mmCIF file with all atom_site columns, C-alpha atoms in Angstrom:
data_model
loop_
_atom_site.group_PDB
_atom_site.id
_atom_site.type_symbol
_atom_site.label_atom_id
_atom_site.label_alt_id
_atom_site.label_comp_id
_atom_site.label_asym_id
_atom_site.label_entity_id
_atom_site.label_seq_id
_atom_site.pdbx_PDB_ins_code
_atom_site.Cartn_x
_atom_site.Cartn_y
_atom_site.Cartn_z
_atom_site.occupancy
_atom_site.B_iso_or_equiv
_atom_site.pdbx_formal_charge
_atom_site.auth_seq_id
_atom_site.auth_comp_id
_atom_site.auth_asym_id
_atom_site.auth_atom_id
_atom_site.pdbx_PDB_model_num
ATOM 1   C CA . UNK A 1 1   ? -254.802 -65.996 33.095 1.00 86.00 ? 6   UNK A CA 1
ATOM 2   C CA . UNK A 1 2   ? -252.715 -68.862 34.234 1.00 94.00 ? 7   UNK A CA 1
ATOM 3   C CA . UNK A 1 3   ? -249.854 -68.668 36.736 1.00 97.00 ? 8   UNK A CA 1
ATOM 4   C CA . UNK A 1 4   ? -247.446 -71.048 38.056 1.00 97.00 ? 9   UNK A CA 1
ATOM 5   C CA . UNK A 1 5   ? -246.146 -71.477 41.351 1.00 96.00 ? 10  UNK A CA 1
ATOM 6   C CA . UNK A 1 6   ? -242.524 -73.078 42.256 1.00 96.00 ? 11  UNK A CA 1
ATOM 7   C CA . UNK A 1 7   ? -241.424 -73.290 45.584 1.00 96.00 ? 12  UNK A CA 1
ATOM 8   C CA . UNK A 1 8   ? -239.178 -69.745 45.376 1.00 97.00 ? 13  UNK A CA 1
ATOM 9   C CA . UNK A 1 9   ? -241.365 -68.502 42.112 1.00 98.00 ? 14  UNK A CA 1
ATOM 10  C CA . UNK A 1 10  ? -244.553 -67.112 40.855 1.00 98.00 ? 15  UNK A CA 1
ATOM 11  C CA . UNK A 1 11  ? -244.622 -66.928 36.811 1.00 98.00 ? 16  UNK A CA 1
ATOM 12  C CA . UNK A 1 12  ? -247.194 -64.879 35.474 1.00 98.00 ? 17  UNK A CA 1
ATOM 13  C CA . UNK A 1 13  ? -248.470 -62.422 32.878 1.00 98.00 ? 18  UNK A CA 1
ATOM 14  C CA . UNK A 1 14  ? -247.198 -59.272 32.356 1.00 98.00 ? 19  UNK A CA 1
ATOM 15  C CA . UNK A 1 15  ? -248.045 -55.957 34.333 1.00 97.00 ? 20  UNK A CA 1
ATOM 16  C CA . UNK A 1 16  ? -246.896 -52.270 33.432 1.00 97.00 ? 21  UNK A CA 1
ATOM 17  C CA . UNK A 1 17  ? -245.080 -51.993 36.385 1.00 98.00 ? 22  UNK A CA 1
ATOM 18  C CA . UNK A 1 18  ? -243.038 -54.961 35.204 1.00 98.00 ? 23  UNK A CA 1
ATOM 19  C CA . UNK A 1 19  ? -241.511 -53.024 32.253 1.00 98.00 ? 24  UNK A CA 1
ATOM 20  C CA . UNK A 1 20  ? -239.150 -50.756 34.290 1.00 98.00 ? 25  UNK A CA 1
ATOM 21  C CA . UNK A 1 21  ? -237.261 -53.439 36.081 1.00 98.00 ? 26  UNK A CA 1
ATOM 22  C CA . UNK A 1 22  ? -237.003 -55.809 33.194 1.00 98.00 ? 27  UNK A CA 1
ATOM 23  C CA . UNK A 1 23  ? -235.051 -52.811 31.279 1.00 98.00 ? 28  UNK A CA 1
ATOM 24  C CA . UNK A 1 24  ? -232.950 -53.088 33.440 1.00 98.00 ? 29  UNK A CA 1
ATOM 25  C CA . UNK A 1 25  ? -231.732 -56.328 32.903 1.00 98.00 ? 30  UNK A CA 1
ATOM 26  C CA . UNK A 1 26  ? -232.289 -55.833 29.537 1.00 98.00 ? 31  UNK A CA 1
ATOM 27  C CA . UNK A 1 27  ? -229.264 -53.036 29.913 1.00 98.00 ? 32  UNK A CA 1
ATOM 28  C CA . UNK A 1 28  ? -226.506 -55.298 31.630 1.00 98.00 ? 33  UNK A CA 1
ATOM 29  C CA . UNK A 1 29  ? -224.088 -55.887 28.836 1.00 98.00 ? 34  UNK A CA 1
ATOM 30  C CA . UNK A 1 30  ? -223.173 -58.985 30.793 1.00 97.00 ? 35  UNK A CA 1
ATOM 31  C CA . UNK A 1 31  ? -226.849 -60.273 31.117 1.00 97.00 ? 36  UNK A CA 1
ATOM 32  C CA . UNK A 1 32  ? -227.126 -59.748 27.415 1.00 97.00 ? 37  UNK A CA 1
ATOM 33  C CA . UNK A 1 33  ? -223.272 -61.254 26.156 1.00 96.00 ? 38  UNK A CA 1
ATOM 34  C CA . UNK A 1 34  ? -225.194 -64.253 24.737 1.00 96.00 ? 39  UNK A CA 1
ATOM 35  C CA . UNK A 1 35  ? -228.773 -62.323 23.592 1.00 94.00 ? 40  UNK A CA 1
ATOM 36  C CA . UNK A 1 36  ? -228.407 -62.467 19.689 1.00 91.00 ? 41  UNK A CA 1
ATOM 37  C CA . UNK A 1 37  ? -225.511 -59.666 18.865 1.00 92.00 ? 42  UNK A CA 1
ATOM 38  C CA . UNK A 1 38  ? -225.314 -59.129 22.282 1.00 94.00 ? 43  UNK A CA 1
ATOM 39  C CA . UNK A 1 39  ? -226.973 -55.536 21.902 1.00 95.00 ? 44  UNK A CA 1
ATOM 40  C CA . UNK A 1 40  ? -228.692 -54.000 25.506 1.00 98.00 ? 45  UNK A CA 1
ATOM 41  C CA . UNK A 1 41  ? -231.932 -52.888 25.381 1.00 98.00 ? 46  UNK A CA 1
ATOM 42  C CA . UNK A 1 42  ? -233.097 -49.463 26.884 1.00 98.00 ? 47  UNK A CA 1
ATOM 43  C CA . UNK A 1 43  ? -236.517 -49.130 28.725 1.00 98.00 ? 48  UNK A CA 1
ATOM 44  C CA . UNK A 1 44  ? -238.639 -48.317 25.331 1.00 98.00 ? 49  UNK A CA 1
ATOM 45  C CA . UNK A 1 45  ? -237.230 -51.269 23.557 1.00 98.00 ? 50  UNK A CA 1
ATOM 46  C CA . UNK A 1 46  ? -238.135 -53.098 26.547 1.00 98.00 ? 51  UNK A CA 1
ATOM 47  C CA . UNK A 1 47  ? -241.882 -52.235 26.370 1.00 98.00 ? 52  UNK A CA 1
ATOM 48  C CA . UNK A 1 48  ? -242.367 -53.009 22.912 1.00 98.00 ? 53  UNK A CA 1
ATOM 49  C CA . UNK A 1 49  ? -240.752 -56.091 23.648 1.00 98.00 ? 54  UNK A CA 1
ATOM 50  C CA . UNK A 1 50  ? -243.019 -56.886 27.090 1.00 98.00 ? 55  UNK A CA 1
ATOM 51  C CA . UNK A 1 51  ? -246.361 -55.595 24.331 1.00 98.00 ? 56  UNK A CA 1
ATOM 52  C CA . UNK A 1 52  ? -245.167 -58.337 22.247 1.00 97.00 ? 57  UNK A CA 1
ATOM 53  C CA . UNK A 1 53  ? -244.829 -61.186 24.817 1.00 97.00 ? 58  UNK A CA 1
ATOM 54  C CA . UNK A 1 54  ? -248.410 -60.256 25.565 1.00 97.00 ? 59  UNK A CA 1
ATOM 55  C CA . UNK A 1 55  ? -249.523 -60.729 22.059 1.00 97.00 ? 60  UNK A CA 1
ATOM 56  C CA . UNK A 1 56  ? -248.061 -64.404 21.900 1.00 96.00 ? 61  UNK A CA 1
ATOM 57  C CA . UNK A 1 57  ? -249.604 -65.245 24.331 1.00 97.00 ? 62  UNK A CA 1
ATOM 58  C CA . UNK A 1 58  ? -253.512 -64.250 23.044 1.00 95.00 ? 63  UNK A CA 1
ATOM 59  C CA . UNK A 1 59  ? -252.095 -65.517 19.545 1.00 96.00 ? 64  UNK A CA 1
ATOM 60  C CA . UNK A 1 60  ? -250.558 -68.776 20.537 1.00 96.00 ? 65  UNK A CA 1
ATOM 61  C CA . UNK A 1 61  ? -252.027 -69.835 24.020 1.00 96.00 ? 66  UNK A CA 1
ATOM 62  C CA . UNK A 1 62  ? -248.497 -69.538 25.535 1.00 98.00 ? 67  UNK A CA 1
ATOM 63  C CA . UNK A 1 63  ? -245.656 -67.326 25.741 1.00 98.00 ? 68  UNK A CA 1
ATOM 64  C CA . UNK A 1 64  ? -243.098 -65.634 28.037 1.00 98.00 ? 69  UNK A CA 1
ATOM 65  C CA . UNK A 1 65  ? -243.768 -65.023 31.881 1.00 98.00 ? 70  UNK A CA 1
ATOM 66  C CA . UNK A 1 66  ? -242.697 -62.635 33.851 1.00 98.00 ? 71  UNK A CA 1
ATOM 67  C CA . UNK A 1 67  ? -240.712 -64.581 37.148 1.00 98.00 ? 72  UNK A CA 1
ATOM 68  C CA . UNK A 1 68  ? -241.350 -62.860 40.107 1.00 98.00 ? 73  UNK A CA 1
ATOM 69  C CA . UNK A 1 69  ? -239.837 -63.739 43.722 1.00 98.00 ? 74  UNK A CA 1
ATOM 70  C CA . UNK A 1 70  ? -242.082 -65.349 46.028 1.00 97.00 ? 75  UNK A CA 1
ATOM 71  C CA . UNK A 1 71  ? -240.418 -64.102 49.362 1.00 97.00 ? 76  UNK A CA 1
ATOM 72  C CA . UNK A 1 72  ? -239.889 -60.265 48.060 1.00 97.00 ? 77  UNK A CA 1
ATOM 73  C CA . UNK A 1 73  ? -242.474 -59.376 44.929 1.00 98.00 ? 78  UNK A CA 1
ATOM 74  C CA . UNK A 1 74  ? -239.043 -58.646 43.026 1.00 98.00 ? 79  UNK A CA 1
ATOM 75  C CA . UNK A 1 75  ? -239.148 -59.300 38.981 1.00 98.00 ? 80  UNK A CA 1
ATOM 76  C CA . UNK A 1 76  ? -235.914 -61.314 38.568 1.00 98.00 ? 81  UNK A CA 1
ATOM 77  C CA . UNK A 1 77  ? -236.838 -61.445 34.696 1.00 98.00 ? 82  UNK A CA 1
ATOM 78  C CA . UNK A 1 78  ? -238.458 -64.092 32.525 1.00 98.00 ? 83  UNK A CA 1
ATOM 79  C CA . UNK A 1 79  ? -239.533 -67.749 31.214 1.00 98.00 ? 84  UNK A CA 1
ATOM 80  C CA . UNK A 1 80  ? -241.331 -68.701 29.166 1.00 98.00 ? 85  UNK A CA 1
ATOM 81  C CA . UNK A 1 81  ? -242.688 -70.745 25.731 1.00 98.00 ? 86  UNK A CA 1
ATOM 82  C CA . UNK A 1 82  ? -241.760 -68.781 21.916 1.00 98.00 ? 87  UNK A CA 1
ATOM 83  C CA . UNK A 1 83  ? -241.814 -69.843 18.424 1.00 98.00 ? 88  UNK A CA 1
ATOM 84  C CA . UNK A 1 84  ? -237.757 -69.757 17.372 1.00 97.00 ? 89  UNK A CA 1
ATOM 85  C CA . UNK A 1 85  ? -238.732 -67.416 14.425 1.00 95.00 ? 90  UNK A CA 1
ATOM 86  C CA . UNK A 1 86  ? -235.503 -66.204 13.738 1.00 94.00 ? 91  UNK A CA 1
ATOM 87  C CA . UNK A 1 87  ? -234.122 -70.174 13.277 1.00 96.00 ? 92  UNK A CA 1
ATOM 88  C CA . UNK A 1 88  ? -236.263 -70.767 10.548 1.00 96.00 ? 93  UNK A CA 1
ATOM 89  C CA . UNK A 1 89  ? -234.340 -74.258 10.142 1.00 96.00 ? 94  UNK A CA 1
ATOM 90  C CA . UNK A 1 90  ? -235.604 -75.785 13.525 1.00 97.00 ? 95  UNK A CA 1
ATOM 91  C CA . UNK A 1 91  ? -239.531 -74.692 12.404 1.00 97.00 ? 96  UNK A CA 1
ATOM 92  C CA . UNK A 1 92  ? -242.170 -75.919 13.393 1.00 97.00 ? 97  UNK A CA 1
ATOM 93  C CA . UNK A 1 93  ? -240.835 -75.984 17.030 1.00 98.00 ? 98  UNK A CA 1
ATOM 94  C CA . UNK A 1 94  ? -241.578 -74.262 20.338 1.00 98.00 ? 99  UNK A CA 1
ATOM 95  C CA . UNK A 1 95  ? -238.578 -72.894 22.197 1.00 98.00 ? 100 UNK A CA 1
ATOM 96  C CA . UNK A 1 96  ? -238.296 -72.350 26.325 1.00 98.00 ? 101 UNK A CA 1
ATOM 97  C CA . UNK A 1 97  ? -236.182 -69.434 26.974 1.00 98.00 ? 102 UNK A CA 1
ATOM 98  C CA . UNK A 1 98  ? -234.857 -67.462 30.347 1.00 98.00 ? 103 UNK A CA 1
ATOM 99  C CA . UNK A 1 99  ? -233.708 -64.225 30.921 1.00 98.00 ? 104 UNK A CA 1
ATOM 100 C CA . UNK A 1 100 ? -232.884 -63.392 34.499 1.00 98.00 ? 105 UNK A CA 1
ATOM 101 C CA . UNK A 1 101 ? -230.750 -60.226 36.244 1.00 98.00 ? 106 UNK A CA 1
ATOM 102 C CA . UNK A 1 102 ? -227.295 -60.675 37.226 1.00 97.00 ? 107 UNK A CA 1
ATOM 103 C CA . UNK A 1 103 ? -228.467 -60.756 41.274 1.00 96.00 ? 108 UNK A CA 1
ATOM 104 C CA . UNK A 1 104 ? -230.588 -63.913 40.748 1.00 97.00 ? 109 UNK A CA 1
ATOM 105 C CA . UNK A 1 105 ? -227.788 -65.983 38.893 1.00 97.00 ? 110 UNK A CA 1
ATOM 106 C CA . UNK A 1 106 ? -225.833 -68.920 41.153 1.00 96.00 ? 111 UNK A CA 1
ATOM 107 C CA . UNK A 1 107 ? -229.111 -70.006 42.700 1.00 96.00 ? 112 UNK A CA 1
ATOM 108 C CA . UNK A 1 108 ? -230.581 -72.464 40.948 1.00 96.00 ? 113 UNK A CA 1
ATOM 109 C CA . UNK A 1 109 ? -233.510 -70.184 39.388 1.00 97.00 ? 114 UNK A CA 1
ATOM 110 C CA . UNK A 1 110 ? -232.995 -70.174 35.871 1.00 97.00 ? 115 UNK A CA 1
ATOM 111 C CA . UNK A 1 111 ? -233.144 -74.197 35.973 1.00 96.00 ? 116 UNK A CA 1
ATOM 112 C CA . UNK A 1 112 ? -236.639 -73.790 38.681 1.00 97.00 ? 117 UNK A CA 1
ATOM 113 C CA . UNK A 1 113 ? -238.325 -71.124 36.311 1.00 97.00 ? 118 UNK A CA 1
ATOM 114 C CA . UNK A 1 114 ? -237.826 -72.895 33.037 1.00 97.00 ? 119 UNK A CA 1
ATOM 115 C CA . UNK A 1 115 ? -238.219 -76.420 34.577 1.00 96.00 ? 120 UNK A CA 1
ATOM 116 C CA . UNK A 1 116 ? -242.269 -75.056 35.731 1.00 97.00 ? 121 UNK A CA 1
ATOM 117 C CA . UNK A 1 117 ? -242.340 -73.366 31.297 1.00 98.00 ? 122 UNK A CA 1
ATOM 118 C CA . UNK A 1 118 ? -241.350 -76.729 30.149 1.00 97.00 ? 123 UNK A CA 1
ATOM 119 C CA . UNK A 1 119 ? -243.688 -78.647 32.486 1.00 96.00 ? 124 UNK A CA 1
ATOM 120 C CA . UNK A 1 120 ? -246.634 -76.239 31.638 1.00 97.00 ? 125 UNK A CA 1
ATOM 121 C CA . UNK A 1 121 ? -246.190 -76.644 27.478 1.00 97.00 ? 126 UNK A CA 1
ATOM 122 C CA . UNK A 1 122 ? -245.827 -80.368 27.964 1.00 97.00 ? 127 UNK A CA 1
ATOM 123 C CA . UNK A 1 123 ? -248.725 -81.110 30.561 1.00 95.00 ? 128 UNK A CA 1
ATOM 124 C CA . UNK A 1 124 ? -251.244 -78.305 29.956 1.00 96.00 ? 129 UNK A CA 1
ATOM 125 C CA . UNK A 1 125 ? -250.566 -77.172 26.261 1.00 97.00 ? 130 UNK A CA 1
ATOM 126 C CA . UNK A 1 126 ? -250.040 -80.985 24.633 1.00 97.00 ? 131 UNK A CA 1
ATOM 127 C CA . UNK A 1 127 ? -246.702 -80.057 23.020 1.00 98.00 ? 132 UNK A CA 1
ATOM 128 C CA . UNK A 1 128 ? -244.964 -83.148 21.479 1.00 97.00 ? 133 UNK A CA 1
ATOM 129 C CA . UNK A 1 129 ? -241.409 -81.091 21.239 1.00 98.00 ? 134 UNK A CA 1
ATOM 130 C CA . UNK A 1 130 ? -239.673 -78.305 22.620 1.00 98.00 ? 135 UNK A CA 1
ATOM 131 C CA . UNK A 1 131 ? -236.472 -77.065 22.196 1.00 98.00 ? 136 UNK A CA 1
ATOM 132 C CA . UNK A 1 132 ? -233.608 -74.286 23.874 1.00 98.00 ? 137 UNK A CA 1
ATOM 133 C CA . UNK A 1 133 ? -231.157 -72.974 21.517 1.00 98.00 ? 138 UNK A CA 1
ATOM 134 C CA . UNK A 1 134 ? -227.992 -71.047 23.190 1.00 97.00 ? 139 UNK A CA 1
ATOM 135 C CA . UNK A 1 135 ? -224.673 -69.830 21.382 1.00 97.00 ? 140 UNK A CA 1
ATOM 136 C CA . UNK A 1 136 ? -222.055 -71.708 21.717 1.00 97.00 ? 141 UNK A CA 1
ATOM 137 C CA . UNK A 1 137 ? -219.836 -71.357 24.536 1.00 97.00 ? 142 UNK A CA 1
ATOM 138 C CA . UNK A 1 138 ? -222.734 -70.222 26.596 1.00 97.00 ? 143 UNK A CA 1
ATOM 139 C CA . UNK A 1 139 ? -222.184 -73.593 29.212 1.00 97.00 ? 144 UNK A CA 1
ATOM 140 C CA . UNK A 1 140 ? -224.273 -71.948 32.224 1.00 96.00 ? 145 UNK A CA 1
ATOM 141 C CA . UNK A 1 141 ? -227.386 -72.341 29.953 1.00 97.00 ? 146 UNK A CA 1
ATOM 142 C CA . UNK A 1 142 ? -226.187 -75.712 27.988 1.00 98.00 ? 147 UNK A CA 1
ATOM 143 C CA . UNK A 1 143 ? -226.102 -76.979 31.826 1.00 96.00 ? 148 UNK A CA 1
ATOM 144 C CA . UNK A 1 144 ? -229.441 -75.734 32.718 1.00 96.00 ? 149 UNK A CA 1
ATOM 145 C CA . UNK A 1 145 ? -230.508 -77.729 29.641 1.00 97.00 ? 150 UNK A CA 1
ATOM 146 C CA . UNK A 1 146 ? -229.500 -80.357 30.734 1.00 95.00 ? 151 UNK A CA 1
ATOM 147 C CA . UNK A 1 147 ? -230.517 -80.596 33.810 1.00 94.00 ? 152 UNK A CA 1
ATOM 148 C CA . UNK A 1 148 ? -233.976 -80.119 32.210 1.00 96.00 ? 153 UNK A CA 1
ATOM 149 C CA . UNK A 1 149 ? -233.823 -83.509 30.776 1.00 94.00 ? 154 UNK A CA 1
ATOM 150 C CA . UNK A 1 150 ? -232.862 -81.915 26.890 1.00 97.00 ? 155 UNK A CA 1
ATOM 151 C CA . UNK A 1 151 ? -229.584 -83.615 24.429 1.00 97.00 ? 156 UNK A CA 1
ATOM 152 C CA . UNK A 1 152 ? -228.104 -81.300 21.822 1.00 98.00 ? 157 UNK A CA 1
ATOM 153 C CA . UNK A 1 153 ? -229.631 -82.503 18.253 1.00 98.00 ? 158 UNK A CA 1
ATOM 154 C CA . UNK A 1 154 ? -228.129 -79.561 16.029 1.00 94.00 ? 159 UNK A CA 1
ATOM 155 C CA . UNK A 1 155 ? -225.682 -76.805 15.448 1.00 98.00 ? 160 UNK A CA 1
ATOM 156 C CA . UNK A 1 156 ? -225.600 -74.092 12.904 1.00 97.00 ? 161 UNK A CA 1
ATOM 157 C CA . UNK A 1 157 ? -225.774 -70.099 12.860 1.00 96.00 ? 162 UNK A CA 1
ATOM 158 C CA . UNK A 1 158 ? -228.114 -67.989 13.528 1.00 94.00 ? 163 UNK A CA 1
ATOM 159 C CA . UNK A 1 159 ? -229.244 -65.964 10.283 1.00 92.00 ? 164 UNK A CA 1
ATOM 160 C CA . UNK A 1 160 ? -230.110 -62.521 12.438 1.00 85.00 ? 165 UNK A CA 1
ATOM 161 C CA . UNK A 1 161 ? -226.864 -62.544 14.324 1.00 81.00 ? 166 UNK A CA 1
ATOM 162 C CA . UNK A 1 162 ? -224.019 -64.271 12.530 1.00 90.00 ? 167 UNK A CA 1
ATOM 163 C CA . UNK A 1 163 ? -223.156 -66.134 15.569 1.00 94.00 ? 168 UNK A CA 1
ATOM 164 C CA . UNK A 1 164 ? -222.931 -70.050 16.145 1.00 97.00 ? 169 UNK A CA 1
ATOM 165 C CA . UNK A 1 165 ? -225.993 -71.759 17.826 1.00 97.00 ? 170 UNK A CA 1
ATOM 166 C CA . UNK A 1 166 ? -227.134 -75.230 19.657 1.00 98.00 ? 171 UNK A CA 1
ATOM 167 C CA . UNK A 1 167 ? -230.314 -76.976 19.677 1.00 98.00 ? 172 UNK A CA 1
ATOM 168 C CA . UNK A 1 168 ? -231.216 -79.088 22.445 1.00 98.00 ? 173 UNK A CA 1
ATOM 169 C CA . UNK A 1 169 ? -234.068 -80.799 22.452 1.00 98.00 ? 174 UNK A CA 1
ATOM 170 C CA . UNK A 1 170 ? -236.748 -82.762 24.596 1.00 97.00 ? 175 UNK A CA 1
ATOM 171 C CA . UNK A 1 171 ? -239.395 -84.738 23.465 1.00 97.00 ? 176 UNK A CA 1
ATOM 172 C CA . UNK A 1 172 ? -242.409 -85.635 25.589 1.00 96.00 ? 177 UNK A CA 1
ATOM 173 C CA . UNK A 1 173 ? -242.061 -89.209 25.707 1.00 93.00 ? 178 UNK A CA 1
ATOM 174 C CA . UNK A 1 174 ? -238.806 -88.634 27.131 1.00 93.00 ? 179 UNK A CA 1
ATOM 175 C CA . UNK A 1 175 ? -240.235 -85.717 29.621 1.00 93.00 ? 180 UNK A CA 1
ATOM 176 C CA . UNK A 1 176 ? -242.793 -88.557 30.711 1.00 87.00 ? 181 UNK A CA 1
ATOM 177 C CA . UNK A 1 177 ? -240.251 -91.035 31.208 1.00 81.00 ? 182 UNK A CA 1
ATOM 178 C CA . UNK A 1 178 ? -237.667 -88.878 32.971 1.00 75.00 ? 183 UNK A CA 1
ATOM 179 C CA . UNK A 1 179 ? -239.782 -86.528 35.296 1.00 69.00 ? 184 UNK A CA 1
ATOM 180 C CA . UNK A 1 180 ? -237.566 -84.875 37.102 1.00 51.00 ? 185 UNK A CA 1
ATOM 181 C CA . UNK A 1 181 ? -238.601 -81.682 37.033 1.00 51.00 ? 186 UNK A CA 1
ATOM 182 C CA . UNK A 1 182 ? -239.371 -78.912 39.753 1.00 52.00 ? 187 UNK A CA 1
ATOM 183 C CA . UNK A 1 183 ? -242.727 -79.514 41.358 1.00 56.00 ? 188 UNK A CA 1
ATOM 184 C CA . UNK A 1 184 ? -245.341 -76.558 39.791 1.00 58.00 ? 189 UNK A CA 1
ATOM 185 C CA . UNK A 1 185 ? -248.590 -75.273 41.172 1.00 58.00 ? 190 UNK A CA 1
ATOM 186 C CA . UNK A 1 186 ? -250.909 -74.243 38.285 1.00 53.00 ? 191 UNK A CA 1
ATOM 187 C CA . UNK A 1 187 ? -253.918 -71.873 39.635 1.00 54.00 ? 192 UNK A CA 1
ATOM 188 C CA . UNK A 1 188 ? -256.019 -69.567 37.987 1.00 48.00 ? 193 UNK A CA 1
ATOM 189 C CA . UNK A 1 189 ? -258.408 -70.282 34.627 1.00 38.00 ? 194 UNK A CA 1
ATOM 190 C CA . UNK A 1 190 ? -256.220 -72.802 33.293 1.00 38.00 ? 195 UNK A CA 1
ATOM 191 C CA . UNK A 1 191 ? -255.784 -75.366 36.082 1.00 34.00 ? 196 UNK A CA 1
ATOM 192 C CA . UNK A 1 192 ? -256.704 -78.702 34.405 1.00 31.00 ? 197 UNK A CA 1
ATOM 193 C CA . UNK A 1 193 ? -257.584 -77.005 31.515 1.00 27.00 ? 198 UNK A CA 1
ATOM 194 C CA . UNK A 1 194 ? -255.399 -78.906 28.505 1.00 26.00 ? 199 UNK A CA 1
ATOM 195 C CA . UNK A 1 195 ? -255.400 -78.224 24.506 1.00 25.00 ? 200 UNK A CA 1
ATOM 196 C CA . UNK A 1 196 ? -254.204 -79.743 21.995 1.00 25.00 ? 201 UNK A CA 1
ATOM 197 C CA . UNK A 1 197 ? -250.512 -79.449 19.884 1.00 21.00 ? 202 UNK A CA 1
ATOM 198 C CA . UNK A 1 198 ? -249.206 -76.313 19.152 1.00 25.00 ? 203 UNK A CA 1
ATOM 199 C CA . UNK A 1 199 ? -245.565 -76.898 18.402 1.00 23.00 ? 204 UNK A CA 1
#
């Protein structure tokens, strides 16, 4: 099982003790404001959800990691690689995502976690695209974006939840050329380990 190290996170696979605390961000309205129709999730939605991560990743060869702190052992939420299915418009793509609990915002996490997701589909999975998409108005994650090296490329609405979208972007010839991404740490089975395109 891979994992990926940053200097203040460990991003890894997901563990049944995991499913508690991530229900709870899952039930901060706040932490959700910008989650599709900005509905919380309680602690069984949260496993089925957590179940299904796990599938994507035996289906597709990525998927969403849990983000644990280094220093504590804390879950501060996830990262990770997903296929956009509910944009069909922006298919075939691979998205990165974040979801992390109101105590870890204002640090510089979010950008840390996702930068190590976006280094990992690009270096160890071969993927020629990926793309974020956030609603707009949501400028904390448009920032983190960009300071992940993506440009906006698109704007519409999304189908499931009514509400205007962005699509950023970043190809991997421009990931090569602008590297400027958080140093990761692969270990485990997949260290040096690459496959081919699967966006």
């Amino acid at each position: 099982m891979v994992t990926l190290q940053t200097p203040r996170l460990i991003l890894r696979r997901w563990r049944e003790e995991d499913v508690a605390p991530m229900a709870a961000v899952n039930a901060d309205p706040e932490v959700m404001r910008w989650i599709r129709d900005a509905s919380v999730l309680d602690e069984q939605q949260t496993r089925g959800r957590v179940q299904a991560w796990e599938r994507e990743w035996e289906s597709q060869g990525f998927g969403l990691f849990a983000v644990e702190i280094r220093s504590t052992g804390e879950l501060a939420g996830f990262t990770g690689l997903s296929v956009p299915d509910f944009l069909p418009e922006v298919l075939p793509a691979v998205e990165v995502g974040w979801r992390l609990g109101r105590s870890q915002w204002g640090q510089g996490l979010a950008t840390e976690a996702a930068a190590a997701a976006v280094r990992f589909g690009f270096e160890e999975r071969g993927l020629e695209r990926i793309v974020s998409i956030t609603q707009v108005g949501n400028d904390v994650s448009e920032r983190i974006m960009t300071k992940l090296g993506m440009h906006p490329v698109h704007e519409t609405v999304n189908p499931t939840g009514g509400r205007r979208v962005r699509v950023f972007e970043l190809s991997s010839d421009r990931y090569v050329t602008t590297r400027c991404l958080t140093p990761v740490h692969l270990s485990g089975t997949e260290q040096g380990s690459r496959t081919g395109e699967l966006a």
